[in-house]
Short mmCIF file of N, CA and C in Angstrom, two decimals:
data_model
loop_
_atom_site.label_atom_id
_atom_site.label_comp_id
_atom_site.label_asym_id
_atom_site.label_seq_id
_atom_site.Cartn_x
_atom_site.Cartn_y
_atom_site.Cartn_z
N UNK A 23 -14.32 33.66 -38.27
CA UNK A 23 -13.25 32.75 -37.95
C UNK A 23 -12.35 32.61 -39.17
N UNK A 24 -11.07 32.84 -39.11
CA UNK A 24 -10.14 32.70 -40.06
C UNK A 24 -9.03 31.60 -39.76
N UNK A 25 -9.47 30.29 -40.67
CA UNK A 25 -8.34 29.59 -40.49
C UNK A 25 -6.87 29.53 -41.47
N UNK A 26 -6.03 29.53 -40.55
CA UNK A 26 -4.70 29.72 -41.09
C UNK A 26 -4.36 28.66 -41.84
N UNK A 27 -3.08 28.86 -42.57
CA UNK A 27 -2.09 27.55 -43.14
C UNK A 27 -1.50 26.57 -42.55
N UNK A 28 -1.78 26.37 -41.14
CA UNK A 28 -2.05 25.31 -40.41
C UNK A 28 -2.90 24.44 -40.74
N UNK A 29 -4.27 25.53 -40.35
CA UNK A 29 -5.62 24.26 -40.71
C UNK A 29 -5.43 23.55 -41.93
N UNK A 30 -5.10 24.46 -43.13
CA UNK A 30 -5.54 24.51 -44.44
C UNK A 30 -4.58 23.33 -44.40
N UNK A 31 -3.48 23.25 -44.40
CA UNK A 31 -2.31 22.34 -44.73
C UNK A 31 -2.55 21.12 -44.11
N UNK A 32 -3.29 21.31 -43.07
CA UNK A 32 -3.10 20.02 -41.67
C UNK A 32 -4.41 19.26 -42.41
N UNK A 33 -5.13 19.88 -43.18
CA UNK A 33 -5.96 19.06 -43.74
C UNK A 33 -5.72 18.65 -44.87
N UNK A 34 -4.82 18.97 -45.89
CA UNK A 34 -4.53 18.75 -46.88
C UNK A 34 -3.36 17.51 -46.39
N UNK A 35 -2.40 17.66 -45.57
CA UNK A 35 -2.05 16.17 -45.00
C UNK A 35 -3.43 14.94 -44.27
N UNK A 36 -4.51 15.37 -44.14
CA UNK A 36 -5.04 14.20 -43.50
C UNK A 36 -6.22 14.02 -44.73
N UNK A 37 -6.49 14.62 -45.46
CA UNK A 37 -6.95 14.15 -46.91
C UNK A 37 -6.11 13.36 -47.45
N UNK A 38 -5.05 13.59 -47.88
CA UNK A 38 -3.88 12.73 -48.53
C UNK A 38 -3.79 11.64 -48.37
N UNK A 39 -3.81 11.34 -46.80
CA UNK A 39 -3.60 10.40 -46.00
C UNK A 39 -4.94 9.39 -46.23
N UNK A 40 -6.30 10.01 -46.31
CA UNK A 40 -7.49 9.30 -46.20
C UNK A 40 -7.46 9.05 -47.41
N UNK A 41 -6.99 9.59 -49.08
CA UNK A 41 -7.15 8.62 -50.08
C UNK A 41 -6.69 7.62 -50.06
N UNK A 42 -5.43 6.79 -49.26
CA UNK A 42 -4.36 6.16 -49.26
C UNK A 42 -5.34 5.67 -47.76
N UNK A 43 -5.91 5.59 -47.15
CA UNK A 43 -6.10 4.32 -45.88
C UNK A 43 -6.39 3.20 -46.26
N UNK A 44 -5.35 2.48 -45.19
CA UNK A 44 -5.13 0.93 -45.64
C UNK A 44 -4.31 0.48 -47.29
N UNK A 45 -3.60 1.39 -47.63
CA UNK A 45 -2.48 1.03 -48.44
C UNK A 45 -1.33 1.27 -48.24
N UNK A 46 -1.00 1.73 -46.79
CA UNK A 46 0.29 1.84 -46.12
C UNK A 46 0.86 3.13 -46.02
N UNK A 47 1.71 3.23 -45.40
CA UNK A 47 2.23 4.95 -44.92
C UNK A 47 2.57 6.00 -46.08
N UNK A 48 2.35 6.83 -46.05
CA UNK A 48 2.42 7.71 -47.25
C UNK A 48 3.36 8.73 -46.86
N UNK A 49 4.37 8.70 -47.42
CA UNK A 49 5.92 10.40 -46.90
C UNK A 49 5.59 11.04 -47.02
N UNK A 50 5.75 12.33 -46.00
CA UNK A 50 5.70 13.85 -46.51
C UNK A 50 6.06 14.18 -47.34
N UNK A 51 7.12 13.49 -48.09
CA UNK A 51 7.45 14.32 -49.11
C UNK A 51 6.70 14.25 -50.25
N UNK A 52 5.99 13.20 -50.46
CA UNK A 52 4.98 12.89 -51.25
C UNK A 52 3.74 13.89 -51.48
N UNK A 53 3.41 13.88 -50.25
CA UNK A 53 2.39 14.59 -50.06
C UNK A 53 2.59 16.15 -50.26
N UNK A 54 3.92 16.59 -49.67
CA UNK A 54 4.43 17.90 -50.26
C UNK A 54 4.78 17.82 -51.78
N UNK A 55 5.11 17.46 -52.62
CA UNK A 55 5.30 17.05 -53.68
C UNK A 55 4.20 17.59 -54.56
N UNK A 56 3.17 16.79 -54.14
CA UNK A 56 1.80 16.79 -55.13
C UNK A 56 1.08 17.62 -54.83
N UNK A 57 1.08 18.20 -53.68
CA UNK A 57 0.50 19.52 -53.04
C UNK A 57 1.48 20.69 -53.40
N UNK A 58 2.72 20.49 -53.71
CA UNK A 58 3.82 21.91 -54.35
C UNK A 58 3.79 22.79 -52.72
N UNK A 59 3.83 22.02 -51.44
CA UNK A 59 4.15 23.00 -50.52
C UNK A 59 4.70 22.27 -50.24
N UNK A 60 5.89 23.08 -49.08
CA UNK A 60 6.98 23.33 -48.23
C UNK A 60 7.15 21.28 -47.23
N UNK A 61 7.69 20.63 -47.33
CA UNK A 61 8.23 19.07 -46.67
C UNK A 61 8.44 19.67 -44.85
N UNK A 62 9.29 20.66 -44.92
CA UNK A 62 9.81 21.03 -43.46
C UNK A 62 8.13 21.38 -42.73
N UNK A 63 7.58 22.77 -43.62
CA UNK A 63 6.13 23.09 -43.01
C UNK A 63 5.45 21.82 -42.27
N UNK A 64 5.06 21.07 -43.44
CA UNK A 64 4.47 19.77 -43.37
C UNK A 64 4.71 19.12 -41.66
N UNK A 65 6.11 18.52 -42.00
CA UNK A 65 6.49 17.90 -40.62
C UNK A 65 6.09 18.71 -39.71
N UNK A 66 6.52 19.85 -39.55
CA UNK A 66 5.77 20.86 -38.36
C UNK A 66 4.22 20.55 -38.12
N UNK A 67 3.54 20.41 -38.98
CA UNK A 67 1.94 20.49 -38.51
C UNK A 67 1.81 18.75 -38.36
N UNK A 68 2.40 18.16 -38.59
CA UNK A 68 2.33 16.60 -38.55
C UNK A 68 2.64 15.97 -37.19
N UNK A 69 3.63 16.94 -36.05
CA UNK A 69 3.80 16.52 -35.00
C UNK A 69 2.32 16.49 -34.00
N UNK A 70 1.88 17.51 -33.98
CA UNK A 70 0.41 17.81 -33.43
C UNK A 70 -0.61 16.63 -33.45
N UNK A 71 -0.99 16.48 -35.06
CA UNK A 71 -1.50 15.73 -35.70
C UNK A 71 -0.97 13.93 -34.46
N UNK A 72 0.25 13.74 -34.58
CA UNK A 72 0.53 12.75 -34.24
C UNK A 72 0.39 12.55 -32.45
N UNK A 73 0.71 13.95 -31.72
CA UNK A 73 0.70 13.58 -30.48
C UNK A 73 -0.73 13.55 -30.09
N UNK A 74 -1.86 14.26 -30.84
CA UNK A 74 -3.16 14.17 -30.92
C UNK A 74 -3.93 12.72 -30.76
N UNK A 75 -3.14 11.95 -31.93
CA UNK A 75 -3.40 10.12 -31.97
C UNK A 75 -4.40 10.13 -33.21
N UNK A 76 -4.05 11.21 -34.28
CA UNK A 76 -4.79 11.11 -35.58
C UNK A 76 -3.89 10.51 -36.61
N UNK A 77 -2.81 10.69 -36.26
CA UNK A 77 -1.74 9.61 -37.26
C UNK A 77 -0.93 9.33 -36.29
N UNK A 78 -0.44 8.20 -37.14
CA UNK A 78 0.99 7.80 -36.64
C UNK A 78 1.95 6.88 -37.43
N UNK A 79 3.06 7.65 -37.35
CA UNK A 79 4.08 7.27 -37.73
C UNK A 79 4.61 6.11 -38.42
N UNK A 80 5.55 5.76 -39.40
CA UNK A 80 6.19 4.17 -39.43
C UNK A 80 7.50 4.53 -40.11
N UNK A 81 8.43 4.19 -39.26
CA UNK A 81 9.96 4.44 -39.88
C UNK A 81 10.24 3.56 -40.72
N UNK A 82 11.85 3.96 -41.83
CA UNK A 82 11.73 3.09 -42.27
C UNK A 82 11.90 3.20 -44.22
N UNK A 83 12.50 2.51 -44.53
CA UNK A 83 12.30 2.77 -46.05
C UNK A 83 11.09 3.37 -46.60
N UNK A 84 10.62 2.61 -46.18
CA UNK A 84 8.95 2.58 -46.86
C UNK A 84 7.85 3.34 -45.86
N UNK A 85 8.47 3.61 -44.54
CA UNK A 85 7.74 4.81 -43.91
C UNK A 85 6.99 6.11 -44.25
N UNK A 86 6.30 6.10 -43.34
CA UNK A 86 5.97 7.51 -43.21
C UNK A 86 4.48 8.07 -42.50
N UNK A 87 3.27 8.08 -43.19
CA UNK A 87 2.62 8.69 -41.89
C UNK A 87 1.02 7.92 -42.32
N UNK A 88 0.29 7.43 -41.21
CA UNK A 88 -0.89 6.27 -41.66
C UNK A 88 -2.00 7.48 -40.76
N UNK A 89 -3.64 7.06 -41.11
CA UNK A 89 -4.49 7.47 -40.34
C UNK A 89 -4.80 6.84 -39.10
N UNK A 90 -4.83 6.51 -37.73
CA UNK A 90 -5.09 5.75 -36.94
C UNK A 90 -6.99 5.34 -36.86
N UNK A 91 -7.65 6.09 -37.37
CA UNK A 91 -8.56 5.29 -37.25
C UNK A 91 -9.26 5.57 -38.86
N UNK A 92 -10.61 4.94 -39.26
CA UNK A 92 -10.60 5.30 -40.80
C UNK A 92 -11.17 6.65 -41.23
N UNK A 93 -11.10 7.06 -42.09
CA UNK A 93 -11.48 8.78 -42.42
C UNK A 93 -12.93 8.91 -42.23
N UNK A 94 -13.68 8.05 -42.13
CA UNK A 94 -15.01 8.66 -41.92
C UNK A 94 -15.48 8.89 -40.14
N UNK A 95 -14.26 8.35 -39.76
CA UNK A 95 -14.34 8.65 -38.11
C UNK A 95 -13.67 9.49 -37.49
N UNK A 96 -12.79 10.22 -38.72
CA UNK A 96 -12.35 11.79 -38.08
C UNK A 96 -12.97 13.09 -38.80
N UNK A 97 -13.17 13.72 -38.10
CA UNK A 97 -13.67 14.84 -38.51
C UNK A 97 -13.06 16.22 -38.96
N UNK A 98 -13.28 17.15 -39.83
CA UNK A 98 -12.97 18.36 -40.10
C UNK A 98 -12.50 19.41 -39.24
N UNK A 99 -13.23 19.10 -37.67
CA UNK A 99 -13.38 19.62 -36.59
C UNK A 99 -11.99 19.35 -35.86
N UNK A 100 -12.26 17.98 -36.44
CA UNK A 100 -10.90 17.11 -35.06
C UNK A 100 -9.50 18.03 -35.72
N UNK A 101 -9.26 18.08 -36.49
CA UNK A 101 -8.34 18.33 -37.01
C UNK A 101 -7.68 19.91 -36.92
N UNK A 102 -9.19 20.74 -37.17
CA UNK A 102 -8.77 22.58 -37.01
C UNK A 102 -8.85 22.43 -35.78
N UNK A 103 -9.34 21.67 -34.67
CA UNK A 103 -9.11 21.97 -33.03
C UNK A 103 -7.62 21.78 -33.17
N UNK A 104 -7.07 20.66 -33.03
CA UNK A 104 -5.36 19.76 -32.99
C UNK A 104 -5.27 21.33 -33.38
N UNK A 105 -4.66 22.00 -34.23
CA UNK A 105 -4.05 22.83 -35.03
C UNK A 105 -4.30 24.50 -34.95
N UNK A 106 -5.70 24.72 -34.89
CA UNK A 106 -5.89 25.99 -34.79
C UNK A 106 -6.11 26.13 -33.47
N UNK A 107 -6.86 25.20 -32.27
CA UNK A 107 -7.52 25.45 -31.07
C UNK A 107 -8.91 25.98 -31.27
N UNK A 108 -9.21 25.73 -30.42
CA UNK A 108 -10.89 26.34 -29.59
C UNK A 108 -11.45 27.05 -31.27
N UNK A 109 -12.86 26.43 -31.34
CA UNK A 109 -13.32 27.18 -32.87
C UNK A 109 -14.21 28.47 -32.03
N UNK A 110 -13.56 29.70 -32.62
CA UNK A 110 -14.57 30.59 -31.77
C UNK A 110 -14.51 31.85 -33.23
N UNK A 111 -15.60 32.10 -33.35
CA UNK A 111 -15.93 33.62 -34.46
C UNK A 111 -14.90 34.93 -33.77
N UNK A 112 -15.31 34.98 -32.77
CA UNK A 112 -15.15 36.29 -31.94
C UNK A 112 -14.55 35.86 -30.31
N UNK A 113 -13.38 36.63 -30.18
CA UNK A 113 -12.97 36.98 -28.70
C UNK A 113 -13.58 37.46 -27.68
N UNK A 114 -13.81 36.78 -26.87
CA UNK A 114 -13.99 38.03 -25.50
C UNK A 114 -15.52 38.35 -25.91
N UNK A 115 -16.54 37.37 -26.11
CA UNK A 115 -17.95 37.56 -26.75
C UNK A 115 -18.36 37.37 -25.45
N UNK A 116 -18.16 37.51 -24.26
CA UNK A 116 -19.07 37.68 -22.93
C UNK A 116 -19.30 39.13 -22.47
N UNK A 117 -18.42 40.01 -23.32
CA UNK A 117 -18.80 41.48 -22.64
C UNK A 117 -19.33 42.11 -23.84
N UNK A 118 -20.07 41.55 -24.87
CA UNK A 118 -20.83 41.80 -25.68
C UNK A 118 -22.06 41.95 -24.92
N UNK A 119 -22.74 42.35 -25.64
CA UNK A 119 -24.80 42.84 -25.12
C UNK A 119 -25.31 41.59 -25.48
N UNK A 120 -26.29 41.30 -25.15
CA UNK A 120 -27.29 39.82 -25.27
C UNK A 120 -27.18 39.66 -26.68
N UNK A 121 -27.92 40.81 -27.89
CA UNK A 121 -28.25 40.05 -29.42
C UNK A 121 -26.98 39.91 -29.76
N UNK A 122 -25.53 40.86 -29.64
CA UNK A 122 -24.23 40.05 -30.29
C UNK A 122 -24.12 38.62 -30.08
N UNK A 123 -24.20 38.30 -28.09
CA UNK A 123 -23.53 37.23 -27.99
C UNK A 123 -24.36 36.03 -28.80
N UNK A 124 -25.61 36.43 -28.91
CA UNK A 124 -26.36 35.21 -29.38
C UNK A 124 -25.89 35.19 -31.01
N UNK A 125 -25.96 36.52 -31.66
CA UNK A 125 -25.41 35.87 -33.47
C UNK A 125 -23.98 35.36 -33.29
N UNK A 126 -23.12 35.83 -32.24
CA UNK A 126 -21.37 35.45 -32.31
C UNK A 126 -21.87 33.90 -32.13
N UNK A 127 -22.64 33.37 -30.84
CA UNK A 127 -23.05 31.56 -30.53
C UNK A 127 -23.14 31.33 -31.96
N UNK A 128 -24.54 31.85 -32.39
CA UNK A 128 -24.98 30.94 -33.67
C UNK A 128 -24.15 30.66 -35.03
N UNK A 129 -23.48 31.69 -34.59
CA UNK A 129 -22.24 32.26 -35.97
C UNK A 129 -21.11 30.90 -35.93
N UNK A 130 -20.88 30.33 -34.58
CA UNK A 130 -19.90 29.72 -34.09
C UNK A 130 -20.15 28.16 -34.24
N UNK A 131 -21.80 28.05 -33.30
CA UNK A 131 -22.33 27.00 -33.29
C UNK A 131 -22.49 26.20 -34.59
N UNK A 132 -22.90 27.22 -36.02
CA UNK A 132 -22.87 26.45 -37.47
C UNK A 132 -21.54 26.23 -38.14
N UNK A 133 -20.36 27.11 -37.18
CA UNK A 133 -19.24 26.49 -38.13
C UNK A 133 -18.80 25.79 -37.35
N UNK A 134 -19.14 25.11 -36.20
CA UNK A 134 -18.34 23.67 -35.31
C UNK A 134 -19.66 22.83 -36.17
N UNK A 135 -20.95 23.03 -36.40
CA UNK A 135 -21.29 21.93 -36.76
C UNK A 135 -20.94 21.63 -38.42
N UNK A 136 -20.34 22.58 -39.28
CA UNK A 136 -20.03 22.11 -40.81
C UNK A 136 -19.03 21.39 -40.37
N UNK A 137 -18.24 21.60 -39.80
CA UNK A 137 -16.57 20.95 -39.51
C UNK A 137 -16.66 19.54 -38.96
N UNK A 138 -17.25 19.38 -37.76
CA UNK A 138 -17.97 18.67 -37.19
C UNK A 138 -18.99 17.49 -37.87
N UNK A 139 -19.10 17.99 -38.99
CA UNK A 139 -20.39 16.67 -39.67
C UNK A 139 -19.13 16.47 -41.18
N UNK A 140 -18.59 17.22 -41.40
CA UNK A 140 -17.75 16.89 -42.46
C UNK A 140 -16.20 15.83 -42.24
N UNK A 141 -16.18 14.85 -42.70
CA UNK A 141 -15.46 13.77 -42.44
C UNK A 141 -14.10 13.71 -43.18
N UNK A 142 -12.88 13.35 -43.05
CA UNK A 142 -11.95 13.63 -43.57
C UNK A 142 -12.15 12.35 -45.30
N UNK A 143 -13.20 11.46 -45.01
CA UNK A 143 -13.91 10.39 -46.23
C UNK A 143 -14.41 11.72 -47.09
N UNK A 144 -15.13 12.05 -46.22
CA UNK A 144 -16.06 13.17 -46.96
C UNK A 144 -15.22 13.94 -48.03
N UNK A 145 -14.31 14.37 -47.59
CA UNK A 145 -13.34 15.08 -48.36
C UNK A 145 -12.27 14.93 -48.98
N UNK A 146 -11.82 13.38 -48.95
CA UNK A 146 -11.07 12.45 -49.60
C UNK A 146 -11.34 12.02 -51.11
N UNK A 147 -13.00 11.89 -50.79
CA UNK A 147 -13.53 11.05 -51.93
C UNK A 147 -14.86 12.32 -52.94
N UNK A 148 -14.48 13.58 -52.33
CA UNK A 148 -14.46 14.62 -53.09
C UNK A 148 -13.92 15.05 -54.18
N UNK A 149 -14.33 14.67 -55.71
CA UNK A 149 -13.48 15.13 -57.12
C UNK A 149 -13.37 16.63 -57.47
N UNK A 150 -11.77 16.80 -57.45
CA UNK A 150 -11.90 18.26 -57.51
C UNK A 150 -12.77 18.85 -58.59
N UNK A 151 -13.33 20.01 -58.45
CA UNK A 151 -14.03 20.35 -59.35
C UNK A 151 -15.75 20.24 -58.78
N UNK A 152 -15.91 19.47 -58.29
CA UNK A 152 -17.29 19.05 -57.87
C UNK A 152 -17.40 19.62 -56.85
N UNK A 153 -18.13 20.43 -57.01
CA UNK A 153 -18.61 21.83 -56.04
C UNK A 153 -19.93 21.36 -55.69
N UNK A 154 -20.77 20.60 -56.76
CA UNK A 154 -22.05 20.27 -56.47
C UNK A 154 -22.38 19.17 -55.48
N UNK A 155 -21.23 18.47 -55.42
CA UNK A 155 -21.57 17.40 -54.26
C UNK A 155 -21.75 17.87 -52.85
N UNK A 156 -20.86 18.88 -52.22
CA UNK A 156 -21.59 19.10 -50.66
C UNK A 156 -22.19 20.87 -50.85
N UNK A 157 -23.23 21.22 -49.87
CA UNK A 157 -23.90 22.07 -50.35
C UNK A 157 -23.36 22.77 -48.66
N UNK A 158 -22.97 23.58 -48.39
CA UNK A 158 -23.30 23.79 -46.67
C UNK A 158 -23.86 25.44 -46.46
N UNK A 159 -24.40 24.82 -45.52
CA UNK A 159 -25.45 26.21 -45.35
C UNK A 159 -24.88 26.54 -43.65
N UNK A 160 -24.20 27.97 -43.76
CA UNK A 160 -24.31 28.84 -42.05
C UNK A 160 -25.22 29.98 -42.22
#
């Protein structure tokens, strides 16, 4: 499974967002800013995000984009679904032979559950550099 600069970005906006919950809306441009990518990109993957009901919006001087519920109640998962769709290793894994389809499942099944158990907290309150804090095993 290869996730694109969607995922990658769409999480790097909802990290951003989860250091900052409950201190009020945080701008894209901010967040593009300190991340050194693209404001326009951003907004693009932010609409999803929003019609999803993982952020939302606040116009406005002081606007810009909040988590709707708190980061340890969204997931890694929630987020590459919104953005990438359906988590799957491999295409068209039903006209595979029995032992593929079962390593393509298991192959699949451990990366919905890293994504899936990893919390956008989880990865908020992650210091860069600290590799040693989550360990994940597929």
């Amino acid at each position: 499974m290869k996730i694109s600069t969607k995922g990658r970005y769409g999480l790097t906006i909802m990290i951003a967002l989860g250091k900052q919950y409950g201190a009020g809306p945080v701008p894209l441009r901010k967040i593009a800013a300190e991340n050194e990518l693209s404001e326009a990109y951003l907004e693009q993957l932010v609409a999803p995000l929003r019609n999803s009901g993982l952020v939302k919006s606040v116009r406005g001087a002081y606007g810009g984009y909040m988590l709707t519920r708190h980061p340890k109640e969204i997931s890694a998962g929630d987020v590459i679904r919104v953005l990438e769709g359906p988590i799957q290793p491999v295409e068209g894994i039903e006209d595979e032979k029995q032992p593929q389809r079962e390593l393509w499942g298991r192959i699949r099944d451990a990366v919905k559950n890293v994504l899936d158990t990893t919390t956008i907290e989880d990865l908020a309150t992650t210091e860069e550099g600290d590799t040693e804090h989550y360990m994940f095993y597929i």
